[in-house]
Coordinates of C-alpha atoms and ligand atoms in Angstrom, one line a residue:
M1 CA -20.1 -16.8 -3.6
I2 CA -17.5 -17.3 -0.9
V3 CA -14.0 -16.3 -1.8
L4 CA -10.9 -17.1 0.1
G5 CA -8.2 -14.4 -0.3
I6 CA -4.5 -15.1 0.3
E7 CA -1.8 -12.4 0.4
T8 CA 1.9 -13.0 1.0
S9 CA 3.6 -10.6 -1.4
C10 CA 5.8 -8.9 1.0
D11 CA 6.1 -9.2 4.8
D12 CA 2.4 -9.6 6.0
T13 CA 0.9 -13.0 5.9
A14 CA -2.8 -12.5 5.4
A15 CA -6.2 -14.5 4.7
A16 CA -9.7 -13.2 4.2
V17 CA -13.1 -14.6 3.4
L18 CA -15.4 -12.5 1.4
E19 CA -19.1 -13.6 0.9
D20 CA -20.7 -11.7 -2.1
K21 CA -19.9 -8.1 -1.1
T22 CA -19.7 -8.8 2.8
L23 CA -16.4 -9.3 4.4
R24 CA -16.7 -12.2 6.8
S25 CA -13.0 -12.1 8.1
S26 CA -9.6 -10.7 7.5
I27 CA -6.4 -11.8 9.3
V28 CA -3.1 -10.2 8.9
S29 CA -0.1 -11.5 10.7
S30 CA 2.6 -8.8 10.7
Q31 CA 6.4 -9.5 10.4
D32 CA 7.4 -6.1 11.7
A33 CA 9.0 -7.4 14.8
V34 CA 11.2 -9.9 12.7
H35 CA 12.5 -7.3 10.2
G36 CA 12.6 -4.1 12.5
P37 CA 16.0 -5.0 14.0
F38 CA 17.4 -5.0 10.5
G39 CA 16.1 -1.7 9.4
G40 CA 14.3 -3.2 6.2
I41 CA 12.7 -6.3 5.0
V42 CA 15.0 -9.4 4.9
P43 CA 13.4 -11.5 1.8
E44 CA 14.7 -15.0 3.1
L45 CA 13.3 -14.2 6.8
A46 CA 10.0 -13.1 5.0
S47 CA 9.5 -16.4 3.3
R48 CA 10.5 -18.4 6.4
H49 CA 8.0 -16.8 8.4
H50 CA 5.2 -17.0 5.7
V51 CA 5.9 -20.7 5.7
I52 CA 5.5 -20.8 9.7
H53 CA 2.1 -18.9 9.7
I54 CA 0.3 -19.3 6.6
L55 CA -1.7 -22.4 7.5
A56 CA -2.7 -21.0 10.9
V57 CA -3.6 -17.6 9.3
I58 CA -5.9 -19.3 6.6
H59 CA -7.5 -21.4 9.4
A60 CA -8.1 -18.3 11.6
A61 CA -9.8 -16.5 8.6
L62 CA -12.0 -19.6 8.0
E63 CA -12.9 -19.9 11.7
K64 CA -13.8 -16.1 12.1
A65 CA -16.1 -16.4 9.1
G66 CA -17.7 -19.5 10.7
I67 CA -16.9 -21.6 7.6
G68 CA -15.0 -24.7 6.6
L69 CA -12.9 -25.2 3.4
G70 CA -15.8 -27.2 1.8
D71 CA -17.8 -24.0 1.8
V72 CA -15.4 -22.0 -0.2
D73 CA -16.4 -21.5 -3.9
G74 CA -13.1 -19.9 -5.1
I75 CA -9.6 -18.8 -4.1
A76 CA -7.9 -15.6 -5.0
V77 CA -4.3 -15.4 -4.4
T78 CA -1.5 -12.6 -5.0
H79 CA 0.9 -13.8 -7.7
G80 CA 2.9 -10.5 -8.2
P81 CA 4.3 -8.1 -7.9
G82 CA 6.5 -8.8 -4.8
L83 CA 9.2 -11.0 -3.3
V84 CA 9.2 -14.3 -5.2
G85 CA 10.0 -16.4 -2.1
S86 CA 7.1 -14.8 -0.2
L87 CA 4.7 -14.9 -3.1
L88 CA 5.4 -18.6 -3.7
V89 CA 4.3 -19.5 -0.1
G90 CA 0.8 -18.1 -0.5
L91 CA 0.6 -19.3 -4.0
S92 CA 1.5 -23.0 -3.0
A93 CA -1.1 -23.0 -0.1
A94 CA -3.9 -21.6 -2.5
K95 CA -2.8 -24.2 -5.1
G96 CA -2.8 -27.0 -2.6
I97 CA -6.2 -26.1 -1.5
A98 CA -7.7 -25.8 -4.9
L99 CA -6.1 -29.1 -6.1
A100 CA -7.4 -30.9 -3.1
R101 CA -10.9 -29.4 -2.9
D102 CA -11.3 -28.9 -6.7
I103 CA -12.1 -25.2 -6.2
P104 CA -11.3 -22.6 -8.8
L105 CA -8.0 -20.5 -8.3
V106 CA -7.4 -17.0 -9.8
G107 CA -4.1 -15.0 -9.5
V108 CA -4.4 -11.5 -8.4
N109 CA -2.0 -8.5 -9.1
H110 CA -1.2 -7.0 -5.7
L111 CA -1.6 -3.6 -7.1
E112 CA -5.0 -4.3 -8.3
G113 CA -5.9 -5.4 -4.9
H114 CA -4.8 -2.0 -3.6
M115 CA -6.7 -0.2 -6.3
L116 CA -10.1 -1.9 -5.5
A117 CA -9.7 -2.0 -1.6
V118 CA -12.0 1.0 -1.6
F119 CA -14.9 -1.3 -2.9
L120 CA -14.7 -3.3 0.6
E121 CA -16.6 -0.4 2.0
R122 CA -18.6 1.1 -0.7
E123 CA -19.4 1.1 -4.3
I124 CA -18.0 4.0 -6.4
E125 CA -18.4 4.6 -10.1
F126 CA -15.7 4.5 -12.6
P127 CA -13.7 6.5 -13.9
Y128 CA -11.5 7.8 -11.0
V129 CA -7.9 8.9 -10.8
A130 CA -6.2 6.4 -8.4
L131 CA -3.1 7.2 -6.4
L132 CA -1.3 4.1 -5.3
V133 CA 1.3 4.9 -2.6
S134 CA 3.0 2.1 -0.6
G135 CA 6.4 1.0 0.4
G136 CA 7.4 -0.3 -3.1
H137 CA 5.1 1.8 -5.4
T138 CA 4.1 5.3 -6.1
S139 CA 1.9 5.6 -9.1
L140 CA -0.9 7.5 -10.7
Y141 CA -3.5 5.7 -12.7
L142 CA -6.7 6.5 -14.5
A143 CA -9.1 3.7 -13.5
E144 CA -11.5 3.5 -16.5
A145 CA -13.3 0.5 -15.5
A146 CA -12.6 -2.7 -13.3
G147 CA -9.5 -4.2 -14.9
S148 CA -8.8 -1.3 -17.2
Y149 CA -6.2 1.1 -15.6
R150 CA -4.0 3.5 -17.4
K151 CA -0.7 4.4 -15.8
I152 CA -0.4 8.4 -16.0
G153 CA 2.4 9.0 -13.8
A154 CA 5.0 7.3 -11.2
T155 CA 7.9 7.9 -9.1
R156 CA 11.3 8.2 -10.8
D157 CA 13.2 7.1 -7.8
D158 CA 11.9 6.3 -4.3
A159 CA 8.4 5.3 -3.4
A160 CA 6.7 7.6 -1.1
G161 CA 6.6 4.7 1.7
E162 CA 10.2 4.1 1.1
A163 CA 10.8 7.9 1.8
F164 CA 8.8 7.7 5.0
D165 CA 10.9 4.5 6.0
K166 CA 14.2 6.1 5.0
A167 CA 13.5 9.3 7.1
A168 CA 12.4 7.4 10.0
K169 CA 15.5 5.4 9.9
M170 CA 17.6 8.5 9.6
L171 CA 15.7 9.9 12.7
G172 CA 16.3 6.6 14.6
L173 CA 12.6 5.6 14.8
G174 CA 12.9 2.1 13.5
F175 CA 11.3 0.2 10.7
P176 CA 8.8 0.6 9.0
G177 CA 8.6 4.2 10.1
G178 CA 5.6 5.8 8.3
R179 CA 3.2 5.3 11.0
V180 CA 5.7 6.6 13.4
I181 CA 6.3 10.0 11.5
D182 CA 2.5 10.2 11.2
Q183 CA 2.1 10.1 14.9
L184 CA 5.1 12.5 15.8
A185 CA 4.0 15.0 13.0
K186 CA 0.5 15.5 14.8
K187 CA 2.7 17.3 17.8
G188 CA 4.9 19.2 15.3
D189 CA 4.7 22.3 13.2
K190 CA 4.5 21.5 9.4
A191 CA 6.0 25.1 8.7
A192 CA 8.9 24.7 10.9
L193 CA 11.3 23.5 8.1
R194 CA 11.0 23.9 4.3
F195 CA 11.9 20.6 2.6
P196 CA 12.0 20.5 -1.4
R197 CA 9.1 19.7 -3.4
A198 CA 10.5 18.1 -6.6
V199 CA 9.0 18.7 -9.9
V200 CA 9.8 16.3 -12.8
R201 CA 10.2 18.5 -15.9
G202 CA 8.2 17.4 -18.9
A203 CA 6.1 14.6 -16.9
R204 CA 3.3 16.3 -15.2
Y205 CA 2.3 13.3 -13.0
D206 CA 5.7 11.9 -12.1
F207 CA 7.1 12.1 -8.6
S208 CA 10.7 12.0 -7.2
F209 CA 11.4 11.7 -3.4
S210 CA 15.1 11.1 -3.5
G211 CA 16.1 14.8 -3.3
L212 CA 13.8 15.1 -0.1
K213 CA 15.7 12.3 1.5
T214 CA 19.2 13.8 0.6
A215 CA 17.8 17.2 2.2
L216 CA 17.0 15.6 5.4
R217 CA 20.2 13.7 5.6
E218 CA 22.1 17.0 5.1
L219 CA 19.9 18.9 7.6
L220 CA 20.6 16.1 10.3
R221 CA 24.4 16.1 9.5
K222 CA 24.8 19.9 9.3
E223 CA 22.5 21.1 12.0
Y224 CA 22.5 18.2 14.5
G225 CA 25.6 16.2 13.8
I226 CA 23.7 13.1 13.2
G227 CA 24.9 10.1 11.2
A228 CA 23.2 8.0 8.6
D229 CA 22.0 5.2 10.9
P230 CA 21.3 6.3 14.6
Q231 CA 19.9 3.3 16.7
A232 CA 17.4 5.8 18.6
P233 CA 16.1 9.2 18.5
S234 CA 18.9 11.7 19.5
L235 CA 16.8 14.9 19.0
P236 CA 14.7 16.5 21.5
E237 CA 11.1 15.5 21.1
P238 CA 9.8 18.9 20.0
V239 CA 12.5 19.1 17.2
L240 CA 11.8 15.6 16.3
C241 CA 8.1 16.3 15.9
D242 CA 8.7 19.5 13.8
I243 CA 11.1 17.7 11.4
A244 CA 8.5 14.8 11.1
A245 CA 5.6 17.3 10.4
S246 CA 7.7 19.2 7.8
F247 CA 9.2 16.2 6.0
Q248 CA 5.6 14.7 5.9
E249 CA 4.0 17.8 4.7
A250 CA 6.5 17.9 1.6
V251 CA 5.6 14.3 0.6
V252 CA 1.8 15.0 1.0
D253 CA 1.9 18.3 -0.9
V254 CA 3.7 16.5 -4.0
L255 CA 1.1 13.6 -4.0
V256 CA -1.9 15.8 -3.5
N257 CA -0.8 18.3 -6.1
A258 CA -0.1 15.7 -8.8
T259 CA -3.4 13.8 -8.1
V260 CA -5.7 16.7 -7.9
R261 CA -4.2 18.3 -11.0
A262 CA -4.7 14.9 -13.0
A263 CA -8.3 14.7 -11.8
Q264 CA -8.9 18.3 -13.1
E265 CA -7.0 18.0 -16.3
L266 CA -8.7 14.5 -17.2
G267 CA -12.0 15.9 -16.1
V268 CA -12.5 13.1 -13.6
G269 CA -14.7 13.9 -10.5
R270 CA -13.4 11.2 -8.2
I271 CA -10.1 10.4 -6.6
V272 CA -9.2 7.1 -4.9
V273 CA -6.1 6.9 -2.7
S274 CA -4.6 3.4 -1.8
G275 CA -1.8 1.5 -0.5
G276 CA 0.1 1.6 2.8
V277 CA 0.8 5.3 2.7
S278 CA -2.8 6.2 2.5
A279 CA -3.1 5.3 6.1
N280 CA -1.3 8.7 6.6
S281 CA -3.7 11.0 8.5
R282 CA -2.4 14.2 6.9
L283 CA -2.4 12.7 3.4
R284 CA -6.1 11.8 3.9
A285 CA -7.2 15.3 5.4
H286 CA -5.1 17.3 2.9
M287 CA -6.4 15.4 -0.2
A288 CA -9.9 15.9 0.8
A289 CA -9.2 19.6 1.6
V290 CA -7.9 20.3 -1.8
A291 CA -10.0 18.3 -3.9
E292 CA -13.5 18.5 -2.4
P293 CA -13.9 22.4 -2.7
Q294 CA -13.3 21.8 -6.6
G295 CA -16.0 19.2 -6.7
I296 CA -13.7 16.3 -6.8
A297 CA -14.9 13.4 -4.4
V298 CA -12.1 11.7 -2.4
Y299 CA -12.3 8.1 -1.3
V300 CA -9.8 6.4 0.9
P301 CA -10.3 2.7 2.6
S302 CA -10.2 2.6 6.3
P303 CA -6.5 2.3 7.4
K304 CA -6.7 -1.6 8.0
F305 CA -7.5 -2.0 4.3
C306 CA -4.8 0.7 3.1
T307 CA -1.8 -1.6 4.3
D308 CA -1.5 -5.2 2.7
N309 CA -4.4 -7.4 3.6
A310 CA -6.1 -10.3 1.8
A311 CA -9.6 -8.7 1.8
M312 CA -8.6 -6.6 -1.1
I313 CA -7.2 -9.5 -3.0
A314 CA -10.5 -11.3 -2.4
V315 CA -12.5 -8.3 -3.6
A316 CA -10.3 -8.2 -6.9
G317 CA -10.4 -11.9 -7.5
A318 CA -14.0 -12.2 -6.9
R319 CA -14.8 -10.3 -10.0
R320 CA -12.7 -12.7 -12.1
L321 CA -14.3 -15.7 -10.3
A322 CA -17.7 -14.3 -11.0
R323 CA -17.0 -14.3 -14.6
N324 CA -15.9 -17.9 -14.5
E325 CA -12.3 -17.1 -15.0
R326 CA -9.8 -19.5 -13.5
D327 CA -6.0 -19.8 -13.5
P328 CA -4.2 -23.1 -14.2
L329 CA -2.1 -24.7 -11.4
T330 CA 1.0 -23.8 -13.2
L331 CA 0.3 -20.1 -12.2
N332 CA 3.7 -18.8 -11.2
A333 CA 4.9 -16.1 -9.0
V334 CA 6.1 -12.9 -10.8
A335 CA 8.4 -10.4 -9.2
S336 CA 7.6 -7.5 -11.4
L337 CA 4.0 -7.6 -12.7
P338 CA 2.6 -4.2 -14.3
L339 CA -1.0 -3.5 -13.6
Ligands
LIG1 O1 0.9 -1.3 1.2 P1 1.9 -1.7 2.1 O2 1.4 -2.3 3.4 O3 3.1 -2.6 1.7 C1 3.7 -2.5 0.2 O4 3.0 -3.1 -0.7 O5 4.6 -1.7 0.3 O6 2.7 -0.2 2.7 C2 3.7 -0.2 3.6 C3 4.2 1.3 3.5 C4 5.4 1.4 4.5 O7 6.4 2.2 3.7 C5 4.9 2.2 5.6 O8 5.9 2.9 6.3 C6 3.8 3.0 5.0 O9 3.3 2.0 3.9 N1 2.8 3.5 5.9 C7 2.7 4.9 6.3 C8 1.7 4.9 7.3 N2 1.3 3.5 7.6 C9 2.0 2.7 6.8 N3 3.3 6.0 5.6 C10 2.8 7.2 6.3 N4 2.0 7.3 7.2 C11 1.4 6.2 7.8 N5 0.3 6.2 8.7
LIG2 ZN1 0.9 -3.4 -0.7

C-alpha cells in the first residue's frame, strides 16, 4: 500500500510517500526564514506560504519516490491540532486529490504522528511511556496500543520548545531557538548556573517551565543589564554558552525525571521521546543515561523525524487505511484536538 502523507499544521509544508513500511520520500519546506524576523510564527503568513508551496512539495515527494498520483492508494493528512488556516491548506490539497482520483482519505492527529514517528525506523512493542515535547506541546502519555493513549501528565504553562524559543529570544539568538541553544550548550558548562526545576505539587507527571523563563529574564536583567528583546547576542560567547548549557540542563532534568519516574511507577520497560525538542542532543543522551541502567529502553526518532514532517503522518494514517477506514470529504480542520 502506497500512502501519501501531507502535513501543514504549523509552519512547515511537508509531504511524504510511504510504501508499506518503507519510506520512499519525505520533503519538508521550512518557513523559518519567513517567521524569524518576527520572533514567532505569524499565522497569516504561515497559511499564505503553505498555499505557495504545497503543490510543489507534494510533487517533489512523488517525484523522489518515483511514482505518480495514480500509484497512490491512500492519503493521510493532518487535520489538527494546529493553526486552522495552515491546516486547511494541507487538508484542501488532500481532499482535492482524493476527490479527483477517488482515493481514500484519512485525517491524522498531529500528536499521534509524533507519537508513532519512531515506527519509521524500527518496530517496538507496546506499552511504552511517551514524552511528547514540541513547540506547542509537552505531555506524557501511556501508549497502551496503537490508537490507545492515556495522558498521564502535561505542562501547566509553557511547552518545553516554547521555553527554549523564549530563552533564545531573550539571548538575542533568533527564532526558533531550540537548535541554537543545543549547539551553544555543547561548548558551555551545564553546572555554571543553577536554574529552578519546578515540581507541580500533587501532580507527579506535570511540568511547569514559566518559572525557569522568569529566572533567566531576571538573571539577564540583574547581572548583565539585558532587556527583554535584544536583536543580537550581547554577551561574550563563553558566558552565552554557559547560560545555554545551564538552562538546557534544567529543562532536560525536569523532562527526564518525570518520564523515567512514570516508566518505573507504571512498570513499563520502554520510553519513546518525540516532537521537535526530542532533537535536543542533551535530552537524548541524558534520557538514555538515566533510564537504561534501570532496564528501561529509550527510543528516539532520528532528528529529521522529531521535528514536523509528513512521514510520521503517513505512518499514523497507514494503520487506519489498512483497516479500510476513511474520512469523508467534509473532514474539517480542528485547532485543538486531543489525542
Ligand atoms: O514538533 P515541532 O517541529 O513543531 C511543533 O509541533 O511545535 O517542534 C518545534 C520545536 C521548537 O520549539 C524548536 O525550538 C524545538 O522544537 N527544537 C529544539 C531542537 N530542535 C527543535 N529544542 C531543543 N533542542 C533542539 N535541538
Ligand atoms: Zn509537531
